Short mmCIF file of C-alpha atoms and ligand atoms in Angstrom, two decimals:
data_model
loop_
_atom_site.label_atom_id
_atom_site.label_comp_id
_atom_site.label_asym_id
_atom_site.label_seq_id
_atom_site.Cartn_x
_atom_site.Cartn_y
_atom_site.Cartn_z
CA UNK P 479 -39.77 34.59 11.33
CA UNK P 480 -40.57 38.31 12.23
CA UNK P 481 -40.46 40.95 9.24
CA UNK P 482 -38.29 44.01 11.35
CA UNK P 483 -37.87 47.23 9.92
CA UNK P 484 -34.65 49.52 10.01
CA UNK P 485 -34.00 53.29 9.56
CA UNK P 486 -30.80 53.58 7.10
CA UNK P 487 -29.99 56.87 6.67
CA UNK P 488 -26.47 58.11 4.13
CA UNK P 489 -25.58 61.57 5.99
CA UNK P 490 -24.39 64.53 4.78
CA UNK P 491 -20.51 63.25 3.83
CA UNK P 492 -22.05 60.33 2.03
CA UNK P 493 -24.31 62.81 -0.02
CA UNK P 494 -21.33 65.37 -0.28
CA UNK P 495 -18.95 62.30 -1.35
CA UNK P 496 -22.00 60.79 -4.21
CA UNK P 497 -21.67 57.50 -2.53
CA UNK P 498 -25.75 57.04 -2.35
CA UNK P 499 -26.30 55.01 -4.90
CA UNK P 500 -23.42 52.50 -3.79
CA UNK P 501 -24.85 52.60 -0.07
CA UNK P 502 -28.53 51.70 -1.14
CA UNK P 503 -27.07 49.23 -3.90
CA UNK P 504 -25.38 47.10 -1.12
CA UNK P 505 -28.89 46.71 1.03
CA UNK P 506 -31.10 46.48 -2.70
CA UNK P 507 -28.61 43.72 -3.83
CA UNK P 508 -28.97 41.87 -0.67
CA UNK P 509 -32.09 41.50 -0.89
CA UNK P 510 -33.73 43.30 1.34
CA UNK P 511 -37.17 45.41 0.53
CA UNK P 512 -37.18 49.87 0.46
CA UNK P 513 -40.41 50.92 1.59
CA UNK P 514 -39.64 54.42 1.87
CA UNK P 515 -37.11 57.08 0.59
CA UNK P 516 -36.16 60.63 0.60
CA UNK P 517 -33.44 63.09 -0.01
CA UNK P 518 -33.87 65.53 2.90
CA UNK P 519 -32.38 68.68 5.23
CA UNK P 520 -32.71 67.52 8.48
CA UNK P 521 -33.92 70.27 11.22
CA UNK P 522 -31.40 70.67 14.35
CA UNK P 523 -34.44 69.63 16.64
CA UNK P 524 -34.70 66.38 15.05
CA UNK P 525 -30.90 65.57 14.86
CA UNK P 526 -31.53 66.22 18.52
CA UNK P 527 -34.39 63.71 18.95
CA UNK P 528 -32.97 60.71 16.94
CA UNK P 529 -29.20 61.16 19.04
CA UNK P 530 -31.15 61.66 22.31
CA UNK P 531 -29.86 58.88 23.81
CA UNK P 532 -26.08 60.69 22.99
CA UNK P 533 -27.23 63.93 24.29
CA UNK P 534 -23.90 64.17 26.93
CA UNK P 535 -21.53 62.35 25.08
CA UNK P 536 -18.85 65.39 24.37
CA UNK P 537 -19.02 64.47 20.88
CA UNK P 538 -23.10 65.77 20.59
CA UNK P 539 -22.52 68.95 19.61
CA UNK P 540 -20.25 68.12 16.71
CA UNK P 541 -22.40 65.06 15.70
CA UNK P 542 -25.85 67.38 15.09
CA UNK P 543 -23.64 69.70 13.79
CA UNK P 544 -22.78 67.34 11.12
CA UNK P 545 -25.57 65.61 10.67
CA UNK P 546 -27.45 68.92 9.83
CA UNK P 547 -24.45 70.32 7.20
CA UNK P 548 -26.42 69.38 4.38
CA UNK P 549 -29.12 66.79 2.83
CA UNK P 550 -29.30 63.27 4.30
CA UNK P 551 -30.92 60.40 2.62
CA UNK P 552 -33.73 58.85 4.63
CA UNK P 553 -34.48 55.07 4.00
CA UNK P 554 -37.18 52.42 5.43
CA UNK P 555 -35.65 49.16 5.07
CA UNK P 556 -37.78 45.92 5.54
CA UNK P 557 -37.02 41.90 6.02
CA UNK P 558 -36.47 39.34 8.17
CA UNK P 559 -33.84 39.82 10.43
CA UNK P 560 -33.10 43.45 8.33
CA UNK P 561 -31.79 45.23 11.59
CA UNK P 562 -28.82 43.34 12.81
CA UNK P 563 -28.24 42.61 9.14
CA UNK P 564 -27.44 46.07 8.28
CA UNK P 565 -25.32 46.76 11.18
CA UNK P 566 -23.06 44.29 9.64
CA UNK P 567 -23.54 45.35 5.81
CA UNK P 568 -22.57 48.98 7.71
CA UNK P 569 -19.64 47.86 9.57
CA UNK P 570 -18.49 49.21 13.39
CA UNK P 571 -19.08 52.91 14.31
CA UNK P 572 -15.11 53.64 13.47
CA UNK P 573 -14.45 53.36 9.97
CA UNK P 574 -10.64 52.38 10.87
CA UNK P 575 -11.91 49.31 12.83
CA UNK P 576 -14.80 48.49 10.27
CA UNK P 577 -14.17 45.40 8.12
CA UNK P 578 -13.39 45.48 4.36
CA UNK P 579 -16.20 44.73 2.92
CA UNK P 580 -18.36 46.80 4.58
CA UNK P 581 -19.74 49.89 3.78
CA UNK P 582 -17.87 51.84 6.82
CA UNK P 583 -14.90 49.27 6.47
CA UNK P 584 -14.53 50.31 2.34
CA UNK P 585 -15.62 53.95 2.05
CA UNK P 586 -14.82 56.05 5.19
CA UNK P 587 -11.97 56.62 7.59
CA UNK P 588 -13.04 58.90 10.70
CA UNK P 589 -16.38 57.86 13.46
CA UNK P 590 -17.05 61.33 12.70
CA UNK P 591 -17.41 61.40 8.90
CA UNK P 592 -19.17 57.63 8.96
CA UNK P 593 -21.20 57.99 5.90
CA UNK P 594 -24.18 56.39 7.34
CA UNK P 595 -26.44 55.50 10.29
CA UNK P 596 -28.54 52.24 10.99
CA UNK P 597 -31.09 50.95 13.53
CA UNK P 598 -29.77 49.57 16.25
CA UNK P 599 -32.93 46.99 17.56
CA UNK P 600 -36.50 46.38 15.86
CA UNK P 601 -37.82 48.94 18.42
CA UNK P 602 -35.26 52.03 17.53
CA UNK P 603 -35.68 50.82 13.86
CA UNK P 604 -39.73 51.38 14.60
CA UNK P 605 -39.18 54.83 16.73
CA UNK P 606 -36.61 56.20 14.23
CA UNK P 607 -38.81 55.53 10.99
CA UNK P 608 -41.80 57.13 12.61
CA UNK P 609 -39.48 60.27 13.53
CA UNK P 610 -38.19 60.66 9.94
CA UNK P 611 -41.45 59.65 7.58
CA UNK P 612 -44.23 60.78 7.79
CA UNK P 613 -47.47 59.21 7.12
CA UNK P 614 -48.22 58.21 3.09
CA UNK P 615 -43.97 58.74 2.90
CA UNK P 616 -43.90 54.80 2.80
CA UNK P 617 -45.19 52.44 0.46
CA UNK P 618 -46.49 48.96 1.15
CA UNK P 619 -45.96 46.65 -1.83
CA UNK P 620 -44.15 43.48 -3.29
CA UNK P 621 -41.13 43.20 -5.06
CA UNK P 622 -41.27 41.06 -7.92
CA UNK P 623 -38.34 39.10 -6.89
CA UNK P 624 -39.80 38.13 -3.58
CA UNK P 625 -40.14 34.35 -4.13
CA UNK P 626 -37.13 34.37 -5.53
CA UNK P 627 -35.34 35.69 -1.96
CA UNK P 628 -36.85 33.18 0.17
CA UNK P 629 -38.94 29.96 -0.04
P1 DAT X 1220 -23.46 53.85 15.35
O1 DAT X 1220 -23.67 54.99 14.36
O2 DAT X 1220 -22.47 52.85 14.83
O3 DAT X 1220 -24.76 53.23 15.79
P2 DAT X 1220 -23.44 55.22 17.93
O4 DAT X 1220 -24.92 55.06 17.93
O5 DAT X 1220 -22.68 54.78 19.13
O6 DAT X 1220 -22.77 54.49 16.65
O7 DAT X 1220 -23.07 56.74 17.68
C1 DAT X 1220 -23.82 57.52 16.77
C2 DAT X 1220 -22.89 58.39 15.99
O8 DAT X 1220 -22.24 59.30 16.87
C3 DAT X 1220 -21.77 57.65 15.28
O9 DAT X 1220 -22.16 57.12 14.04
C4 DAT X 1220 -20.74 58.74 15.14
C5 DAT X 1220 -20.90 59.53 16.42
N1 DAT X 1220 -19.95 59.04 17.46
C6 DAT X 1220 -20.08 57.93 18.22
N2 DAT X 1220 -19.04 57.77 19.04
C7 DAT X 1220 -18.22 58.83 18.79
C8 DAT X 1220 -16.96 59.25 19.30
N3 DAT X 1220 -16.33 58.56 20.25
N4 DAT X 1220 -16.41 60.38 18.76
C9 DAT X 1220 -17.04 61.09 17.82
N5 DAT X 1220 -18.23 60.75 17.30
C10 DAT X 1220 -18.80 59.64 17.77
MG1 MG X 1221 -26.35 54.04 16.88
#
């Protein structure tokens, strides 16, 4: 089984709303391991980068402006099988259509005020960590718990 990495990040409405410690409570209680976090302002160039792939989508414009309204939370997540896991902890892109139970499905109600953003695939989990961290940002170590999470 392949340790995978995702980028979790709570934007700005999730910050605004003090819903971070509930958002990294439901990955931490899962069980899976935070190798790197950060309370940060992200710069309009990098909203650009990360949503490249959105870049004319008519939404865009509204989605870096929103994404750069104030701090976002920048987490490393790491397990096995960690990045389609937290798609489902997250719950689908609109909140409305998200499942109770789910972060998106319990604490928001509009695509464009989501709360937060995950990896979608072990290589975008890989890119996106290496465009928000920086080198020493993450820490390699082992959680006392660890044989306790799997055998
Ligand atoms: P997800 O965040 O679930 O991976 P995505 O990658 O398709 O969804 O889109 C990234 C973000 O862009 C999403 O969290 C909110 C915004 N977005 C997506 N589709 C949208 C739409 N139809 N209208 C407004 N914003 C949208
Ligand atoms: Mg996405």
């Amino acid at each position: 089984e392949q340790v995978e990495e995702t980028y979790i990040m709570v934007k700005p409405d999730g910050v605004q709303r003090g819903l971070v410690g509930e958002i990294i409570s439901r990955f931490e209680r899962k069980g899976f391991k935070l190798s790197g976090l950060k309370l940060f302002q992200c710069p309009r160039e990098l909203a650009e980068e990360h949503y490249k792939d959105l870049q004319s989508k008519p939404f865009f414009p509204k989605l870096i402006e929103y994404i750069t309204s104030g701090p976002v939370v920048c987490m490393a997540w790491e397990g096995v099988g960690v990045v389609a896991s937290a798609r489902k902890l997250i719950g689908s892109t609109n909140p409305l259509q998200a499942e109770p139970g789910t972060i998106r499905g319990d604490l928001a109600v509009q695509t464009g005020r989501n709360v937060v953003h995950g990896s979608d695939s072990p290589e975008n989990g890989q890119r996106e960590i290496a465009l928000w961290f920086k080198e020493g940002e993450l820490c390699q170590w082992t959680p006392a718990q660890a044989p306790w999470l799997r055998e």
